[in-house]
Amino acid sequence: LFSLIVRDRDGECVRCDSADFLQCAHLVSRSYKTTRCDLDNAVTLCRGCHVYFTHHPLEWVEFCDETWPGRYDRQRRRALSYERVDWGDKRAELTKLAKTAGVV
């Protein structure tokens, strides 16, 4: 659901503008639960750009800093706060947003 919302919001790869094979990419790894479903922590990449940045994490941080100044650092600080997430509330929030956007 989260991925559908992100891909619908962006509509194309934020790096190369491709509309093919779109994927949801997290600025800060989705393994950090605090920011996992934070819409400010995700963008749309095409499959090729996503693979490239997965294997080039330093270039990813540089791309984020150039494209959205301060956004990566803000998400990094939030992720490291280990703030608890109420997954029931998060699911309800995303479901409502998805219905409003017409993605479900």
Short mmCIF file of C-alpha atoms in Angstrom, two decimals:
data_model
loop_
_atom_site.label_atom_id
_atom_site.label_comp_id
_atom_site.label_asym_id
_atom_site.label_seq_id
_atom_site.Cartn_x
_atom_site.Cartn_y
_atom_site.Cartn_z
CA LEU A 1 0.00 0.00 0.00
CA PHE A 2 2.81 2.38 0.95
CA SER A 3 4.66 1.64 -2.28
CA LEU A 4 1.52 2.21 -4.37
CA ILE A 5 1.02 5.62 -2.77
CA VAL A 6 4.64 6.67 -3.35
CA ARG A 7 4.71 5.52 -6.99
CA ASP A 8 1.35 7.17 -7.68
CA ARG A 9 2.51 10.41 -6.03
CA ASP A 10 5.72 10.71 -8.04
CA GLY A 11 4.57 9.10 -11.28
CA GLU A 12 8.08 8.67 -12.66
CA CYS A 13 11.65 8.03 -11.60
CA VAL A 14 12.96 11.03 -9.68
CA ARG A 15 16.41 10.52 -11.19
CA CYS A 16 15.88 9.80 -14.91
CA ASP A 17 12.15 10.56 -15.43
CA SER A 18 11.43 7.04 -16.72
CA ALA A 19 7.90 5.76 -16.19
CA ASP A 20 8.89 2.11 -16.70
CA PHE A 21 9.39 -0.49 -13.95
CA LEU A 22 8.79 1.96 -11.10
CA GLN A 23 9.73 1.01 -7.56
CA CYS A 24 9.47 2.60 -4.15
CA ALA A 25 12.90 3.56 -2.76
CA HIS A 26 13.60 4.62 0.81
CA LEU A 27 16.02 7.46 1.50
CA VAL A 28 17.02 5.78 4.77
CA SER A 29 16.77 1.99 4.82
CA ARG A 30 13.31 0.60 5.48
CA SER A 31 14.85 -1.56 8.21
CA TYR A 32 14.43 1.48 10.50
CA LYS A 33 10.81 1.08 11.52
CA THR A 34 10.37 4.68 12.65
CA THR A 35 10.73 5.95 9.07
CA ARG A 36 9.71 2.83 7.16
CA CYS A 37 6.27 4.15 6.21
CA ASP A 38 7.09 7.87 6.36
CA LEU A 39 6.17 9.31 2.96
CA ASP A 40 8.98 11.86 3.29
CA ASN A 41 11.41 8.92 3.46
CA ALA A 42 10.43 7.43 0.11
CA VAL A 43 10.63 8.34 -3.55
CA THR A 44 10.06 6.59 -6.85
CA LEU A 45 12.96 5.16 -8.83
CA CYS A 46 12.93 3.03 -11.95
CA ARG A 47 14.36 -0.45 -11.56
CA GLY A 48 17.72 0.53 -13.10
CA CYS A 49 18.26 3.58 -10.90
CA HIS A 50 17.14 1.63 -7.83
CA VAL A 51 19.68 -1.14 -8.51
CA TYR A 52 22.41 1.44 -9.18
CA PHE A 53 21.83 3.28 -5.91
CA THR A 54 21.46 0.03 -3.95
CA HIS A 55 25.01 -0.83 -4.98
CA HIS A 56 26.30 2.76 -4.65
CA PRO A 57 25.03 4.00 -1.26
CA LEU A 58 27.43 6.96 -1.07
CA GLU A 59 26.17 8.22 -4.43
CA TRP A 60 22.62 7.78 -3.11
CA VAL A 61 23.30 10.06 -0.15
CA GLU A 62 24.94 12.59 -2.48
CA PHE A 63 21.98 12.45 -4.90
CA CYS A 64 19.54 12.96 -2.01
CA ASP A 65 21.53 15.90 -0.62
CA GLU A 66 21.69 17.59 -4.04
CA THR A 67 18.05 16.91 -4.93
CA TRP A 68 16.40 17.54 -1.55
CA PRO A 69 18.78 19.49 0.73
CA GLY A 70 18.39 18.41 4.36
CA ARG A 71 15.84 15.68 3.68
CA TYR A 72 18.21 12.71 4.07
CA ASP A 73 19.69 14.06 7.30
CA ARG A 74 16.23 14.75 8.70
CA GLN A 75 15.12 11.19 7.95
CA ARG A 76 18.39 9.77 9.30
CA ARG A 77 17.95 11.60 12.62
CA ARG A 78 14.34 10.47 12.87
CA ALA A 79 15.28 6.85 12.07
CA LEU A 80 17.92 6.87 14.79
CA SER A 81 15.38 8.13 17.33
CA TYR A 82 13.82 4.63 17.32
CA GLU A 83 10.43 6.22 17.94
CA ARG A 84 7.70 3.60 18.38
CA VAL A 85 5.23 3.15 15.54
CA ASP A 86 1.59 2.23 16.06
CA TRP A 87 1.16 0.01 13.02
CA GLY A 88 -2.63 -0.05 13.33
CA ASP A 89 -2.76 3.73 13.16
CA LYS A 90 -0.23 3.79 10.31
CA ARG A 91 -2.24 1.23 8.32
CA ALA A 92 -5.44 3.26 8.81
CA GLU A 93 -3.65 6.47 7.76
CA LEU A 94 -2.22 4.87 4.61
CA THR A 95 -5.54 3.21 3.73
CA LYS A 96 -7.35 6.53 3.98
CA LEU A 97 -4.68 8.28 1.89
CA ALA A 98 -4.74 5.54 -0.74
CA LYS A 99 -8.53 5.72 -1.04
CA THR A 100 -8.39 9.52 -1.35
CA ALA A 101 -5.73 9.23 -4.07
CA GLY A 102 -7.69 6.47 -5.80
CA VAL A 103 -4.85 3.95 -5.78
CA VAL A 104 -6.96 1.19 -4.16
#
